[in-house]
CSV table of C-alpha atoms in Angstrom, one decimal:
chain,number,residue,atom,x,y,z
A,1,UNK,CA,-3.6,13.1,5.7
A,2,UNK,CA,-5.9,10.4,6.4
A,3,UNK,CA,-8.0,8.3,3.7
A,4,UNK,CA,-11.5,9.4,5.3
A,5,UNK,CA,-10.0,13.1,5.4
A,6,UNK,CA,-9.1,12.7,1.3
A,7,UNK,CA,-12.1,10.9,0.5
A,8,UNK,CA,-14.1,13.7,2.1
A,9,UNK,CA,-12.5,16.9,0.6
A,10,UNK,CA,-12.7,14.9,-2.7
A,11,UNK,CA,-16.1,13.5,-2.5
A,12,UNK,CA,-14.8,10.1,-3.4
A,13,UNK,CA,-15.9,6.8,-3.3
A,14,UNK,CA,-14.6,3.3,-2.2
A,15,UNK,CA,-14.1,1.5,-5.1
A,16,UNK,CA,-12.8,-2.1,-3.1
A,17,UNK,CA,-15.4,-2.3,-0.2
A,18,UNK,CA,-12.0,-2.5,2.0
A,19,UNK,CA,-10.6,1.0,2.1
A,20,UNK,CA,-8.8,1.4,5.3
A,21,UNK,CA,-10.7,4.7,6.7
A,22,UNK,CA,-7.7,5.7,9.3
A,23,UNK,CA,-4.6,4.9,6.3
A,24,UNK,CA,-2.8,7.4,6.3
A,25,UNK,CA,-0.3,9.5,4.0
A,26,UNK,CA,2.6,12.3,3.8
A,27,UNK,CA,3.3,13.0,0.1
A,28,UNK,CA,1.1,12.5,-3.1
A,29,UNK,CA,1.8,11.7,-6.7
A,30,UNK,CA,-0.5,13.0,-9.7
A,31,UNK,CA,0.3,11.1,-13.1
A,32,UNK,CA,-0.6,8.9,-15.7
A,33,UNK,CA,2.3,8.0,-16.5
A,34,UNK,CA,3.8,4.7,-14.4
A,35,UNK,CA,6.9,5.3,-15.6
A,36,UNK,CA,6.9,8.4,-13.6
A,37,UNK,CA,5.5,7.4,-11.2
A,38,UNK,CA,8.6,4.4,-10.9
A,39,UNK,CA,11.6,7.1,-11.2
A,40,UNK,CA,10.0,9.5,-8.6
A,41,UNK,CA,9.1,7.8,-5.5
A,42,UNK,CA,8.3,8.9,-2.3
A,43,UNK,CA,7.8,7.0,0.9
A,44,UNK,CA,3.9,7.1,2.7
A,45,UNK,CA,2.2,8.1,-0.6
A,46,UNK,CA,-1.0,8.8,-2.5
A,47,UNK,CA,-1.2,7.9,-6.0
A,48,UNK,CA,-3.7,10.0,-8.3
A,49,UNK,CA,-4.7,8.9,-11.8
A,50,UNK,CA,-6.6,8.6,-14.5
A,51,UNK,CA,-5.1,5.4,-15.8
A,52,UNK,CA,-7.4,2.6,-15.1
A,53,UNK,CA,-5.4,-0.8,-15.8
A,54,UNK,CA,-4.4,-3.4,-13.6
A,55,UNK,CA,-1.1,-2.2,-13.9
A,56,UNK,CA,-1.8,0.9,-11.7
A,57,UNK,CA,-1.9,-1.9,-9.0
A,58,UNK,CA,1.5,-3.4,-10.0
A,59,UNK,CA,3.3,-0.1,-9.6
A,60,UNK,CA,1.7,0.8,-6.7
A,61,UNK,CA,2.4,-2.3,-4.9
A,62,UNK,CA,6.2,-2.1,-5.8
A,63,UNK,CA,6.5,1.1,-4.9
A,64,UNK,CA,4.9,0.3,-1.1
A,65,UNK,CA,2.1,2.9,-1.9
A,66,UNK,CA,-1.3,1.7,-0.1
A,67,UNK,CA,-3.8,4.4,-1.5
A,68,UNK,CA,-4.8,4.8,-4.9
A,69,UNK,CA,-7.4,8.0,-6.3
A,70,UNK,CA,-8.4,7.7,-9.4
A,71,UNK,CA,-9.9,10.9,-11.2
A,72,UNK,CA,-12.7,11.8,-13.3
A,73,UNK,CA,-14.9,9.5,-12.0
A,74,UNK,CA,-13.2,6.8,-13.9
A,75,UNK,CA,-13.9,3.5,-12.9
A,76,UNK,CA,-11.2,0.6,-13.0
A,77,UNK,CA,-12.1,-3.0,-14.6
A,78,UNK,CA,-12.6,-5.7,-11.6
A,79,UNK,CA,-9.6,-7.4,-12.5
A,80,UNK,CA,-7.8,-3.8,-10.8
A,81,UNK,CA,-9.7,-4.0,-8.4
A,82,UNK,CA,-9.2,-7.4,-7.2
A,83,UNK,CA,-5.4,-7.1,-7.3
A,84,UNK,CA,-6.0,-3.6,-5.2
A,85,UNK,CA,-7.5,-5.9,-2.6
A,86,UNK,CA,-5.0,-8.9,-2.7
A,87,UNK,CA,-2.3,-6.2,-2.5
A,88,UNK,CA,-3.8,-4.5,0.0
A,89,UNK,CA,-4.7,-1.0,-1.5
A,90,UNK,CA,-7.6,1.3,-0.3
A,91,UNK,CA,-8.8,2.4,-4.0
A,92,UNK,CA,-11.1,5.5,-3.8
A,93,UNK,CA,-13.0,7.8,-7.0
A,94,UNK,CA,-13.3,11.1,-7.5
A,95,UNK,CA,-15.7,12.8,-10.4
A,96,UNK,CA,-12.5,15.8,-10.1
A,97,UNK,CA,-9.9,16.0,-12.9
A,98,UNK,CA,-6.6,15.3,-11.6
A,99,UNK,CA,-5.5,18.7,-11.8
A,100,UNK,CA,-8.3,19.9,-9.8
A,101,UNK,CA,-7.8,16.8,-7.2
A,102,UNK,CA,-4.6,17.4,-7.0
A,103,UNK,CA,-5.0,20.5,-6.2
A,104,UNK,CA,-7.3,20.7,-3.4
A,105,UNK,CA,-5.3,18.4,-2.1
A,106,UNK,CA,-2.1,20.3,-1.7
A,107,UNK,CA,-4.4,23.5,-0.6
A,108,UNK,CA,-5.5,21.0,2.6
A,109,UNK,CA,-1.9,20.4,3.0
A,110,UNK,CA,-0.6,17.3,1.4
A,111,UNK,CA,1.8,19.5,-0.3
A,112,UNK,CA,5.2,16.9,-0.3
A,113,UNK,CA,6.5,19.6,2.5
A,114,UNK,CA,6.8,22.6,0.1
A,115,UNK,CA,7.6,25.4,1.8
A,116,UNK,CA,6.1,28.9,1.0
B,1,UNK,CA,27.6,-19.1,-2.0
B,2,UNK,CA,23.9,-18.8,-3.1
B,3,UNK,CA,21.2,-18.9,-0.9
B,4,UNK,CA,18.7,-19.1,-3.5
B,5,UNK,CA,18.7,-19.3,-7.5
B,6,UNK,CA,15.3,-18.9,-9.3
B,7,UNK,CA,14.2,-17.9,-12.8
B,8,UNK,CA,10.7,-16.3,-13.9
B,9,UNK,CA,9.9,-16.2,-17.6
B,10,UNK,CA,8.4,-13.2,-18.9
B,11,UNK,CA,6.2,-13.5,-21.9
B,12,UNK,CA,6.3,-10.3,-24.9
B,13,UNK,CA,3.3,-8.1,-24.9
B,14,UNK,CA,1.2,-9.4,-22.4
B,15,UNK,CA,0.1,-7.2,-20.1
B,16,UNK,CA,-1.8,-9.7,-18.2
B,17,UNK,CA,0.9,-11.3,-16.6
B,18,UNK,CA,3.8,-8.3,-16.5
B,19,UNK,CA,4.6,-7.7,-12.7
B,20,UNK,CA,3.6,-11.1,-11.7
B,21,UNK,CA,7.4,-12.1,-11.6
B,22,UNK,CA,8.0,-9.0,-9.5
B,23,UNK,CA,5.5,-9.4,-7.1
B,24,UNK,CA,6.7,-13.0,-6.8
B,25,UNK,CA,10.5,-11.4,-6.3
B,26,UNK,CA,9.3,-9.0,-3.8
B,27,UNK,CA,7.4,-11.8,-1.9
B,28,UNK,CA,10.4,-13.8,-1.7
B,29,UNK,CA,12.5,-11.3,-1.1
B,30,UNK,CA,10.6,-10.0,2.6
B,31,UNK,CA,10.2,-13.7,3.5
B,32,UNK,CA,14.2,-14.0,3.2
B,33,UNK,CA,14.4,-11.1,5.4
B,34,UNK,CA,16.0,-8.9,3.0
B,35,UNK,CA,16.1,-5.2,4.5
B,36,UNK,CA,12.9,-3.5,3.2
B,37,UNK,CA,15.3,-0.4,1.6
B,38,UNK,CA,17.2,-3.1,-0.3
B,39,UNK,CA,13.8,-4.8,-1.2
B,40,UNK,CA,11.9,-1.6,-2.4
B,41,UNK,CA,15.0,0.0,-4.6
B,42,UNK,CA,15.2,-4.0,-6.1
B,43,UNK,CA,11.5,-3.9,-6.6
B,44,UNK,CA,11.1,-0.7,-8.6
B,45,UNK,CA,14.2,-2.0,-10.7
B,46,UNK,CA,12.8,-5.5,-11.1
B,47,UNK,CA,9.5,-4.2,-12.2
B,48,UNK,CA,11.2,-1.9,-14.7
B,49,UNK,CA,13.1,-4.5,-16.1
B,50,UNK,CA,9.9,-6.7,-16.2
B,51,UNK,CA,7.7,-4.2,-18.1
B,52,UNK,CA,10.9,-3.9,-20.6
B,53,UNK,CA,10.9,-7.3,-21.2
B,54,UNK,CA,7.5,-7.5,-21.9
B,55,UNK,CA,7.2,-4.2,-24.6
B,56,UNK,CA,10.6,-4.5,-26.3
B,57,UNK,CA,11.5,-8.2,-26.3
B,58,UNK,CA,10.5,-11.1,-27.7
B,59,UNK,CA,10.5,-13.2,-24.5
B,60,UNK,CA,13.0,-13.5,-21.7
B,61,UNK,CA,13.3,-14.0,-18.5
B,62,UNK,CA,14.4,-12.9,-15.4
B,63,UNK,CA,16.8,-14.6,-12.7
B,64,UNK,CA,17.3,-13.7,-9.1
B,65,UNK,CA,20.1,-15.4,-7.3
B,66,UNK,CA,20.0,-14.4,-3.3
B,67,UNK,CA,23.9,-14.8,-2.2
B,68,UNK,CA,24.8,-14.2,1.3
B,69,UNK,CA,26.7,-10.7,0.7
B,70,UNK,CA,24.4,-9.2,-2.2
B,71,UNK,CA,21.2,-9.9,-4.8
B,72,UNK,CA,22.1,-10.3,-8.4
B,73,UNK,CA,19.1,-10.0,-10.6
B,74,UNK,CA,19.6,-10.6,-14.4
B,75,UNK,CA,17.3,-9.6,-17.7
B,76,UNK,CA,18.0,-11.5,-20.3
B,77,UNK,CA,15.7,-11.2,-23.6
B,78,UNK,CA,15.5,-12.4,-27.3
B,79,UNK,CA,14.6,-9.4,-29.4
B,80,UNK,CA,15.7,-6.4,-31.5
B,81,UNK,CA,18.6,-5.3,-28.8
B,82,UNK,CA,19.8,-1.4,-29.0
B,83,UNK,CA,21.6,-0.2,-31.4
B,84,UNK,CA,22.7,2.8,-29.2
B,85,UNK,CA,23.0,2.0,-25.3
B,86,UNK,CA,24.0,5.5,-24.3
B,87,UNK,CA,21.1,6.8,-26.1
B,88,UNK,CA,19.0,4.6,-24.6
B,89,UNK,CA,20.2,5.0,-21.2
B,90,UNK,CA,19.1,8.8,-21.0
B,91,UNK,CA,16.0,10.0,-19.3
B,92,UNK,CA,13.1,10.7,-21.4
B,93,UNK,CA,14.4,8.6,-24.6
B,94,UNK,CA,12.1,5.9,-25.6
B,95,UNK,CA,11.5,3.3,-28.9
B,96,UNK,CA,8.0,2.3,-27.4
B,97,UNK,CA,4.9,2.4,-29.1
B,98,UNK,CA,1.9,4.8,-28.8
B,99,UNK,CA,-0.1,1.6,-27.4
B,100,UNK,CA,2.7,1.1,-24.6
B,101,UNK,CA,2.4,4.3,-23.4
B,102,UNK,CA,-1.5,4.4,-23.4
B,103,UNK,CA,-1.1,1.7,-21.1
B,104,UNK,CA,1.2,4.1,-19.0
B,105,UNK,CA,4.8,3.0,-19.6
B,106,UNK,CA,7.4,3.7,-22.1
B,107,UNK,CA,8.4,7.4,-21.1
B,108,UNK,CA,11.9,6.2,-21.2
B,109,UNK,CA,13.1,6.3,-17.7
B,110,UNK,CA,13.4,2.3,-17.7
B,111,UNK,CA,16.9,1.6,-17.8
B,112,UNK,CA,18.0,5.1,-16.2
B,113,UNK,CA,15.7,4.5,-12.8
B,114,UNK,CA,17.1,0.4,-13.0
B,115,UNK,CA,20.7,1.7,-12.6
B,116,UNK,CA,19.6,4.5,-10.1
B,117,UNK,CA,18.6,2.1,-7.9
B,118,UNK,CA,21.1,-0.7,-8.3
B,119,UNK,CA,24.7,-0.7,-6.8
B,120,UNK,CA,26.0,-2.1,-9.9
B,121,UNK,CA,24.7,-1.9,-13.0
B,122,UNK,CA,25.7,-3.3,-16.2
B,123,UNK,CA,24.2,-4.4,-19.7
B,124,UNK,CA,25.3,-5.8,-23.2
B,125,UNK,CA,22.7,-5.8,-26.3
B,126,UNK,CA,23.4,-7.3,-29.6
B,127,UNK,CA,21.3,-5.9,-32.2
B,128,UNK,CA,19.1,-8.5,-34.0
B,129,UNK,CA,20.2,-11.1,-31.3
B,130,UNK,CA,19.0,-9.5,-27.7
B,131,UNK,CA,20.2,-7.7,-24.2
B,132,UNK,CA,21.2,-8.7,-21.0
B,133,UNK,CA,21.4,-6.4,-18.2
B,134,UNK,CA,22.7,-7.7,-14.4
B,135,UNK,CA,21.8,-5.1,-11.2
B,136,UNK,CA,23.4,-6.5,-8.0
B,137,UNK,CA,22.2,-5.2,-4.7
B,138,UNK,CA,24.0,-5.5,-1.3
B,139,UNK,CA,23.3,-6.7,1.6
B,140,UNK,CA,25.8,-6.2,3.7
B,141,UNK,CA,25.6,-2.3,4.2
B,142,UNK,CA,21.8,-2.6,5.1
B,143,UNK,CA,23.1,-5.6,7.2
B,144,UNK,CA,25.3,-4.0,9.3
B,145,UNK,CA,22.9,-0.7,9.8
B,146,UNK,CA,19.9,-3.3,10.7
B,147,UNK,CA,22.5,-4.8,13.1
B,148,UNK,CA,24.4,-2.2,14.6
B,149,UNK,CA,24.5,-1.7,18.5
């Protein structure tokens, strides 16, 4: 799934003036927990949060992961944002919880291949 | 023989700084050449051990020596050490603070997820003294599958 696509079915912003419209993603990972978020990797994917620190950029640059949603409208201090743009990470917000978000994104099919 | 040898302190409690070292590591790591499978698994461990360093020690560092057959990255700290490494090795067991966790770390996966994606994996802690823990990473398997014909 595209970023435009996700930032359309969220009604999401850009948060970094540099989101990459045509970035594109297979699996998705809903958490506010980095810790989590470190022992359960998956390659190509979206991160979802609600955790607004700078270190939201840390893990997702180890882990390789190039688009960031965060939820309920929340709205990062520039200091994560400025490292989402030296590391090279489209950042986008939604006003949806991250269960909802989540959600409507696995009904539009960025379901981590679940079958059924 | 060692390719490389460098050493990043990491300073307690400041979450300012923590992952600067391994976003440094990383960098250097993809500039060497390193397979990117070799440098993502070292990554996440790296970070893991980073953000460890900075909530339970009192200071360490971290040292990355780049051989020509594998990457040896070490954690050393100063700080309370674990009484009970087993116990501290299993998933979901943690001594962090509420404060860690509200900024989204400390579910106690740390140590687990740094030997999960390590090929060897091996620590010592000394309570009232501190811990060292040494991941090494080959090369040579990534090596030979980037160079096969």
């Amino acid at each position: 799934m595209k970023l435009k696509e996700i930032q359309a079915i969220l009604n999401a912003r850009g948060l970094t003036g540099e989101e990459n419209p045509e970035l594109e993603v297979q699996s998705a990972c809903s958490s506010d927990m980095m810790s989590d978020v470190l022992a359960f990797p998956k390659e190509h994917m979206v991160l979802l949060t609600g955790l607004v620190n700078p270190q939201v950029m840390r893990t997702a640059d180890m882990l390789d992961i190039r688009m960031v949603v965060f939820v309920r409208g929340k709205q990062p201090a520039e200091e994560a944002l400025e490292l989402a743009r030296e590391c090279g990470i489209s950042v986008l917000s939604t006003d949806h919880t991250l269960y909802n978000a989540s959600g409507i994104l696995f009904m539009n099919g960025l379901n981590n291949n679940v079958k059924g | 023989m060692h390719v490389l040898r460098e050493e990043f302190d990491v300073v307690a409690m400041d979450f300012t700084t923590a992952g600067e070292a391994s976003a440094t590591i990383k960098r250097l790591l993809k500039k060497l050449g390193v397979n990117s499978s070799v440098v993502r698994r070292l990554s996440i461990a790296c970070y893991e051990a980073e953000i460890n360093l900075v909530i339970h020690s009192m200071g360490g560092k971290l040292i990355l020596t780049v051989g020509a057959q594998d990457v040896t990255l070490t954690s050393e700290d100063v700080g309370p050490g674990i009484p009970d490494i087993d116990l501290a090795m299993s998933e979901g067991y943690s001594t962090a603070s509420e404060d860690v966790r509200m900024m989204g770390f400390g579910a106690g996966m740390g140590l687990a997820n740094m030997a999960r994606n390590a090929d060897g994996f091996s620590i010592e802690s000394k309570v009232g003294v501190g811990t060292r823990i040494e991941m090494v990473f080959r090369l040579t398997d990534a090596q030979k599958t980037e160079g096969a014909v």
